[in-house]
Amino acid sequence: MNRPDDHGILFTFDNSYGRLPERFFARLDPTPVRAPKLIGVNVELAGALGLDPQKLSSKETVEIFAGNKVPAGSDPIAMVYAGHQFGGWSPQLGDGRAILLGEILSGDGERFDLQLKGSGRTPFSRSGDGRSALGPVLREYIVSEAMSALGIKTTRALAAVTTGEQVRREDMDPGAVLTRIAKSHVRVGTFEYFAAKSDTDGVQILADYMISRHYPKAARAENPYRALLDCVVKAQAELVASWMQVGFIHGVMNTDNCSITGETIDYGPCAFMDIFESDMVYSSIDHMGRYAYSNQPRIAQWNLAQLAQSLLLLLGDDEDSAISSAKAAIEAYTKIYEEAWLKGMREKLGFKEEDEGDHALIEELLDLMAQNNADFTLSFRSLSNLSKIANDEDEAMLDLFDLPVSLNDWLAQWRKRLVLENSNDAARKIAMRAKNPGFIPRNHLIEEMIQAALQGDLEPFERLQSVLANPFDDQPDAAHYARPPKPHEVVRATFCGT
Ligand code: AMP
Ligand code: MG
């Protein structure tokens, strides 16, 4: 493969994962594509990573983003992992259509994976073509960046290119490659891969690696591996709580899509809810509703139990103590999750103090939203604008509910609660607007954007991206992006497109 002679001018690589034993990955270059063309570069992220945005749009860089050239200092690998998919065990998955180019260090020395997704076949491709279609690439770009702007931990999109080639999905679609940035791409499934092979050395090498890269404090604990497990439990509990608070449904919470760093990863048939419905499922492949909105917290805990199982031999000197340590770590999840959820929901309701009735009050609002087909995002956003004293402004919120009067009692209780903590309207409204977004990547907007892109029009992609970059701002000229779908626009199912 042609390696440009830029001597790391663009990226400063330091590839620690590639220095792990050979059985952790396959070493190979991305497969070149016919005619790469830039869709977009994330200038804001590039800046945060200390990259030169101007160079990122150069012809040579587009070749890098397409996998046609490997930048100096890169050590391309496909990572191996296993996973539980919809509860069923797959002993070998791995990067079947992704290549980790290496790790780059940001201006302040933070380490990030630079990965191409859709970059050709690897030894882990199984029957897949190793490619990505344009639609799913744009979806991941938009949704991951929207999540980041919402303050939710996530992998990010640095760039996207089209390949000039077609991929066969339901139809023939244009091929594309996403350049993804992650704290790292190690998953629960990576640990499961070694554990299932009874490769305890492999599990330990991976655990030591993750501790030193992400959770260095764990190294000083009495049992560093239990401390690692505790850190991942906390990271996942907080992550899923943050999803629940914006109505996000991941759609494929398999253990291979469950990151050890607690970042949201692998945006397939994911969706944000419009109308609140607690059992909502959008994914066209989730026939049993395993990954329904309301199941997400306990599925994350189930995934963490698979991690605990994989680490078991490192958790104690004998089987009994290891099992009781694993159990304690997994049981702790419930409380951490509940606390993170309650803290975030209190903020969404504008409460600064804690009251023992808060949990019930929140559940009651969610029930009312469900009974009244109220839009999740707009209900919270419009609540942010209400005052302590009922007035005409209430209309905007009441209008979202099928039977507006059914909300009256609840609003009276909410106001009583605000009075109880001496809440200041002006300050509270600002605080609530900073927690309750007006803009989310609604499914119908994504659909509209993808359809336009397939016709060669990237303007909706760019516009959607710029609106979603500031989800908590009032953007009066972006009303189209705030409103829920009209009945004929509602998207009921989302597809992997893989
Ligand atoms: P995902 O649904 O993206 O989480 O992928 C699950 C597994 O299938 C991973 O091992 C992927 O690398 C693999 N995979 C998904 N799509 C493809 C494809 N088009 N070609 C090869 N492997 C794929
Ligand atoms: Mg995956």
XYZ file of C-alpha atoms and ligand atoms in Angstrom:
522
model
C 0.000 0.000 0.000
C 1.077 3.498 -0.870
C 2.227 5.256 2.296
C 2.390 9.023 1.840
C 5.607 10.600 2.893
C 4.039 13.065 5.318
C 5.972 11.740 8.302
C 3.075 12.092 10.662
C 2.413 15.736 9.856
C -1.310 15.143 9.994
C -1.609 12.594 12.809
C 0.792 11.770 15.609
C 0.388 8.049 16.109
C 1.348 5.905 19.063
C -0.187 2.471 18.553
C -0.314 0.748 21.909
C -2.950 -1.841 20.978
C -0.829 -2.970 18.050
C 1.964 -3.738 20.519
C -0.203 -6.304 22.327
C 0.304 -9.990 21.416
C -0.463 -10.997 17.831
C -3.531 -13.023 18.845
C -5.358 -9.787 19.758
C -5.824 -8.726 16.129
C -5.049 -9.308 12.479
C -2.601 -6.948 10.849
C -3.806 -5.715 7.470
C -4.332 -2.565 5.435
C -7.727 -1.212 4.435
C -8.860 -2.221 0.950
C -8.630 0.691 -1.523
C -11.753 2.002 -3.221
C -12.330 3.261 -6.740
C -13.151 6.959 -6.434
C -13.167 8.516 -2.966
C -15.033 11.747 -2.464
C -15.306 13.735 0.743
C -18.750 14.005 2.332
C -17.636 16.014 5.320
C -14.948 16.648 7.906
C -15.772 17.467 11.511
C -13.864 20.702 11.925
C -14.832 21.157 15.580
C -13.639 17.675 16.531
C -10.488 18.054 14.442
C -9.686 21.205 16.406
C -10.267 19.429 19.723
C -7.905 16.676 18.605
C -5.267 19.220 17.658
C -5.508 18.378 13.952
C -5.167 20.927 11.192
C -8.689 21.196 9.653
C -7.294 22.601 6.425
C -5.103 19.567 5.840
C -8.051 17.309 6.679
C -9.859 18.278 3.484
C -6.806 17.861 1.238
C -6.867 15.296 -1.543
C -4.298 13.172 0.227
C -6.337 13.096 3.452
C -9.469 12.068 1.585
C -7.415 9.123 0.271
C -6.555 8.281 3.877
C -10.201 8.487 5.012
C -11.138 6.167 2.149
C -8.454 3.618 3.029
C -6.540 4.205 -0.215
C -3.467 5.496 1.596
C -2.160 4.601 5.017
C -0.788 7.612 6.884
C 2.753 7.539 8.184
C 2.922 6.120 11.689
C -0.269 4.092 11.324
C -0.224 0.368 12.099
C -3.520 -0.875 10.653
C -5.197 -3.775 12.455
C -8.577 -5.458 12.721
C -9.370 -6.206 16.372
C -10.712 -9.603 17.332
C -13.646 -10.003 19.728
C -16.582 -12.273 20.473
C -20.021 -11.416 21.781
C -23.491 -12.277 22.915
C -25.828 -11.166 20.152
C -29.478 -11.018 21.265
C -28.449 -13.323 24.097
C -26.895 -15.961 21.800
C -23.166 -16.666 21.926
C -20.883 -15.899 18.951
C -17.361 -17.111 19.749
C -15.721 -15.026 17.063
C -16.773 -11.681 15.669
C -14.116 -8.990 15.357
C -13.723 -5.988 13.076
C -15.340 -7.400 9.976
C -15.550 -4.105 8.175
C -13.382 -1.801 10.218
C -9.681 -1.114 10.487
C -8.030 0.584 13.429
C -5.446 2.852 11.818
C -3.894 3.473 15.213
C -4.063 5.781 18.189
C -3.543 9.495 17.999
C -2.657 11.803 20.837
C -4.635 15.021 21.112
C -3.024 18.354 21.931
C -3.407 17.680 25.647
C -2.003 14.175 25.380
C -5.275 12.259 25.476
C -5.226 9.034 23.471
C -7.906 8.229 20.869
C -8.490 5.386 18.436
C -8.704 6.401 14.782
C -10.787 3.800 12.988
C -12.126 3.425 9.463
C -15.537 1.748 9.290
C -16.504 0.286 5.929
C -12.895 -0.198 4.854
C -13.063 -3.671 3.301
C -12.942 -7.324 4.215
C -10.833 -8.653 7.085
C -10.248 -12.163 8.471
C -13.302 -11.456 10.690
C -15.740 -10.554 7.923
C -17.483 -13.939 7.879
C -19.983 -13.649 5.001
C -19.990 -9.821 4.993
C -18.549 -7.617 2.277
C -16.543 -5.483 4.699
C -18.250 -2.358 3.451
C -20.714 0.254 4.713
C -23.527 1.875 2.796
C -23.951 5.633 2.628
C -27.195 5.725 4.664
C -25.836 4.000 7.803
C -22.619 6.045 7.623
C -24.563 9.301 7.581
C -26.846 8.038 10.344
C -23.882 7.186 12.586
C -22.228 10.517 11.771
C -25.332 12.556 12.642
C -26.499 10.573 15.666
C -23.084 10.158 17.302
C -22.344 13.861 16.902
C -25.810 14.751 18.226
C -25.206 12.526 21.261
C -21.904 14.261 21.890
C -23.569 17.683 21.713
C -26.192 16.411 24.189
C -23.337 15.671 26.584
C -23.626 11.879 26.275
C -20.487 9.758 26.137
C -20.018 8.449 22.635
C -17.642 7.585 19.848
C -17.424 10.433 17.372
C -17.323 11.034 13.646
C -14.246 12.763 12.270
C -14.999 12.366 8.579
C -17.041 10.521 5.993
C -16.304 9.766 2.354
C -18.108 8.017 -0.459
C -16.165 5.302 -2.224
C -17.374 5.557 -5.814
C -18.415 1.909 -5.486
C -21.793 0.316 -4.927
C -22.648 -2.083 -2.115
C -25.411 -4.650 -2.266
C -27.932 -4.289 0.567
C -31.674 -4.474 -0.047
C -30.885 -2.470 -3.169
C -27.587 -1.348 -4.584
C -26.433 1.610 -2.501
C -23.445 3.936 -2.698
C -20.579 2.761 -0.489
C -19.087 5.015 2.181
C -16.439 4.972 4.895
C -16.758 6.612 8.299
C -13.703 7.753 10.239
C -14.531 7.075 13.852
C -12.864 8.390 16.979
C -13.197 6.489 20.265
C -11.451 6.483 23.593
C -10.858 2.872 22.591
C -12.730 0.121 20.809
C -12.379 -2.576 23.467
C -15.738 -4.131 24.242
C -17.175 -6.566 26.751
C -16.963 -8.982 23.810
C -13.185 -8.518 23.628
C -12.840 -9.910 27.157
C -15.337 -12.661 26.370
C -13.256 -13.758 23.372
C -10.196 -14.608 25.488
C -12.173 -15.951 28.442
C -14.123 -18.342 26.233
C -10.842 -19.723 24.899
C -9.672 -20.239 28.514
C -6.854 -17.831 27.629
C -6.467 -16.390 31.127
C -3.199 -14.723 30.138
C -5.035 -12.972 27.338
C -7.764 -11.758 29.718
C -5.157 -10.488 32.147
C -3.084 -8.734 29.459
C -6.246 -7.042 28.186
C -7.357 -6.070 31.694
C -3.935 -4.639 32.538
C -3.963 -2.757 29.256
C -7.395 -1.228 29.910
C -6.475 -0.304 33.453
C -3.337 1.495 32.389
C -5.019 3.195 29.431
C -8.373 4.201 30.947
C -8.637 3.493 34.632
C -5.124 4.015 36.071
C -6.454 4.487 39.605
C -7.663 0.870 39.568
C -4.041 -0.265 39.475
C -3.630 0.853 43.074
C -6.665 -1.043 44.397
C -6.345 -4.171 46.487
C -7.659 -6.152 43.528
C -7.146 -4.036 40.377
C -9.411 -6.304 38.289
C -12.342 -5.881 40.668
C -11.651 -2.147 40.577
C -11.666 -2.264 36.765
C -15.008 -4.074 36.848
C -16.397 -1.468 39.273
C -15.280 1.337 36.947
C -16.983 -0.252 33.936
C -20.154 -0.914 35.955
C -20.266 2.756 36.911
C -19.485 3.978 33.396
C -22.211 1.804 31.834
C -24.797 2.611 34.525
C -24.261 6.328 34.001
C -24.249 5.951 30.239
C -27.566 4.101 30.080
C -29.130 6.572 32.533
C -28.096 9.372 30.173
C -29.714 7.522 27.229
C -32.957 7.129 29.152
C -33.041 10.843 29.872
C -33.088 11.800 26.193
C -35.312 8.939 24.975
C -32.504 7.180 23.122
C -32.878 3.533 22.147
C -29.608 1.913 21.096
C -31.302 -0.997 19.375
C -28.434 -3.549 19.417
C -27.073 -3.744 22.946
C -25.083 -6.890 22.236
C -21.984 -7.410 24.382
C -19.809 -6.640 21.348
C -21.444 -3.210 21.225
C -20.858 -2.535 24.916
C -17.747 -0.422 25.388
C -15.384 -0.807 28.331
C -14.904 2.977 28.418
C -18.653 3.597 28.721
C -19.026 5.306 25.365
C -22.084 4.734 23.178
C -20.790 2.670 20.264
C -22.130 1.190 17.004
C -25.094 3.182 15.864
C -27.137 0.701 13.869
C -30.920 0.604 14.097
C -30.934 3.151 16.907
C -33.617 5.787 17.404
C -34.822 8.650 19.541
C -38.413 8.357 20.662
C -40.927 10.917 19.489
C -44.047 10.029 21.507
C -43.123 8.532 24.862
C -43.748 4.819 25.009
C -41.757 2.878 27.531
C -41.675 -0.418 25.616
C -40.738 1.223 22.349
C -38.656 -0.817 19.897
C -37.595 0.575 16.519
C -34.995 -1.930 15.416
C -36.300 -4.094 12.592
C -34.087 -6.975 13.798
C -35.265 -6.897 17.434
C -38.276 -9.196 17.070
C -38.607 -10.042 20.772
C -38.160 -6.479 22.018
C -35.061 -7.515 23.976
C -33.560 -4.052 23.535
C -36.751 -2.019 24.099
C -36.326 1.381 25.752
C -37.431 0.189 29.185
C -35.191 -2.917 29.038
C -31.969 -1.016 28.435
C -30.935 -0.600 32.089
C -31.192 -4.300 32.877
C -29.625 -5.342 29.570
C -26.556 -3.245 30.401
C -26.398 -5.060 33.725
C -26.659 -8.407 31.928
C -23.788 -7.365 29.649
C -21.727 -6.389 32.678
C -22.406 -9.807 34.192
C -20.768 -11.293 31.062
C -17.763 -9.058 31.714
C -17.635 -10.171 35.347
C -17.808 -13.791 34.202
C -14.905 -13.186 31.814
C -12.794 -11.638 34.575
C -13.742 -14.280 37.139
C -10.365 -16.000 37.429
C -8.775 -12.645 38.271
C -11.320 -11.638 40.902
C -10.306 -13.866 43.812
C -7.879 -16.448 45.115
C -10.523 -19.163 45.116
C -13.759 -19.743 43.265
C -16.055 -18.711 46.114
C -14.384 -15.403 46.773
C -14.194 -14.648 43.026
C -17.907 -15.360 42.567
C -18.938 -13.277 45.556
C -16.763 -10.389 44.331
C -18.307 -10.579 40.854
C -21.798 -10.709 42.337
C -21.200 -7.689 44.543
C -19.897 -5.673 41.591
C -22.919 -6.513 39.432
C -25.424 -5.952 42.225
C -23.937 -2.493 42.842
C -25.068 -1.542 39.339
C -28.712 -1.159 40.359
C -28.063 1.555 42.907
C -25.566 3.438 40.727
C -28.025 3.378 37.847
C -30.985 4.473 39.995
C -29.010 7.346 41.471
C -27.708 8.530 38.114
C -31.206 8.313 36.646
C -32.828 10.171 39.544
C -30.164 12.875 39.580
C -30.604 13.519 35.869
C -34.400 13.431 36.032
C -34.425 15.880 38.944
C -32.372 18.232 36.804
C -34.812 17.783 33.938
C -37.654 18.817 36.261
C -35.683 21.792 37.522
C -35.147 20.573 41.089
C -31.957 21.469 42.870
C -32.813 19.721 46.099
C -33.851 16.152 46.799
C -37.292 15.206 47.995
C -38.416 11.673 48.672
C -41.489 12.131 46.490
C -39.400 12.981 43.408
C -39.186 9.462 42.040
C -42.954 9.046 42.074
C -43.465 12.500 40.593
C -41.172 11.695 37.669
C -42.832 8.329 37.025
C -46.211 10.002 37.099
C -45.190 12.486 34.431
C -43.855 9.680 32.237
C -47.135 7.773 32.689
C -49.132 10.840 31.717
C -46.962 11.342 28.660
C -47.528 7.719 27.632
C -51.306 7.898 28.187
C -51.554 11.147 26.242
C -49.243 10.406 23.308
C -47.044 13.307 24.305
C -43.727 13.952 22.608
C -40.916 13.082 25.044
C -38.468 15.801 24.043
C -40.973 18.622 23.636
C -42.762 17.791 26.904
C -39.589 18.402 28.895
C -38.539 21.351 26.770
C -41.897 23.086 27.195
C -41.954 22.318 30.922
C -38.670 24.253 31.102
C -40.497 27.385 30.013
C -43.318 27.254 32.593
C -43.409 29.541 35.601
C -44.167 28.831 39.243
C -47.525 30.547 38.819
C -49.766 29.008 36.181
C -50.357 31.336 33.235
C -50.991 31.362 29.460
C -47.564 29.870 28.821
C -48.906 26.539 30.093
C -50.789 26.144 26.803
C -47.667 25.193 24.873
C -47.120 22.212 27.143
C -50.781 21.239 27.542
C -51.185 21.192 23.765
C -48.758 18.283 23.562
C -51.145 16.070 25.546
C -54.223 14.376 24.014
C -56.246 15.291 27.093
C -54.666 18.489 28.377
C -56.668 18.609 31.639
C -55.100 15.317 32.717
C -51.884 17.221 33.308
C -53.351 19.820 35.680
C -52.907 17.864 38.902
C -49.375 16.956 38.026
C -48.437 20.544 37.204
C -49.884 21.677 40.532
C -47.706 19.126 42.354
C -44.636 20.142 40.378
C -45.227 23.785 41.261
C -45.711 22.950 44.914
C -42.403 21.158 44.816
C -40.687 24.224 43.261
C -42.130 26.461 45.976
C -40.871 24.009 48.582
C -37.273 24.585 47.515
C -37.729 28.299 46.952
C -36.961 27.924 43.293
C -36.157 31.050 41.306
C -38.052 31.002 37.991
C -35.490 32.769 35.836
C -32.503 30.726 37.002
C -34.454 27.471 36.944
C -35.693 28.009 33.392
C -32.124 28.527 32.205
C -30.933 25.449 34.096
C -33.796 23.343 32.729
C -33.234 24.449 29.150
C -29.628 23.303 29.528
C -30.876 19.806 30.448
C -33.894 19.489 28.170
C -32.916 19.713 24.510
C -35.194 21.236 21.915
C -33.432 19.331 19.129
C -32.753 15.624 18.814
C -31.951 13.614 15.682
C -35.519 12.620 14.997
C -35.976 9.536 12.866
C -37.951 11.277 10.157
C -35.280 13.963 9.838
C -32.582 11.330 9.472
C -34.686 9.534 6.888
C -35.244 12.777 4.971
C -31.507 13.568 5.147
C -30.488 10.098 3.899
C -32.976 10.184 1.012
C -31.609 13.562 -0.075
C -28.010 12.315 0.165
C -28.871 9.304 -1.985
C -30.035 11.819 -4.615
C -26.702 13.626 -4.297
C -27.984 16.465 -2.103
C -25.857 16.836 1.031
C -27.406 20.106 2.160
C -29.872 18.464 4.609
C -26.947 16.486 6.105
C -25.013 19.679 6.705
C -28.025 21.594 7.992
C -29.095 18.812 10.361
C -25.568 18.579 11.689
C -25.368 22.293 12.384
C -28.772 22.447 14.126
C -27.965 19.416 16.295
C -24.610 20.874 17.301
C -26.504 23.230 19.658
C -29.428 21.152 20.902
C -30.118 23.269 23.986
C -30.296 26.618 22.179
C -33.511 28.181 21.010
C -33.061 28.265 17.249
C -36.092 30.151 15.942
C -35.236 29.576 12.274
C -34.909 25.819 12.814
C -38.537 25.133 13.798
C -38.725 22.380 11.170
C -36.076 20.425 13.126
C -37.806 20.778 16.495
C -41.281 19.620 15.570
C -42.385 16.002 15.907
C -43.167 14.037 12.743
C -46.550 14.508 11.091
C -48.537 11.245 10.993
C -47.325 10.385 7.478
C -43.696 11.085 8.454
C -43.518 8.809 11.486
C -40.719 6.240 11.195
C -41.711 3.020 12.971
C -38.715 0.840 12.188
C -35.028 1.467 11.774
C -32.671 -0.832 9.883
C -29.073 -1.865 10.304
C -28.344 -1.649 6.616
C -25.210 -3.693 7.248
P -22.537 -4.547 14.157
O -23.933 -4.971 13.870
O -22.082 -3.402 13.309
O -22.256 -4.336 15.597
O -21.632 -5.787 13.671
C -21.646 -7.058 14.256
C -20.539 -7.892 13.641
O -20.754 -8.090 12.248
C -19.144 -7.260 13.733
O -18.203 -8.277 13.899
C -18.994 -6.592 12.395
O -17.655 -6.395 12.047
C -19.680 -7.579 11.481
N -20.197 -6.934 10.269
C -21.277 -6.129 10.166
N -21.460 -5.731 8.902
C -20.479 -6.295 8.166
C -20.126 -6.263 6.780
N -20.822 -5.567 5.890
N -19.035 -6.972 6.411
C -18.328 -7.682 7.299
N -18.607 -7.754 8.599
C -19.677 -7.070 9.038
Mg -20.659 -3.835 16.564
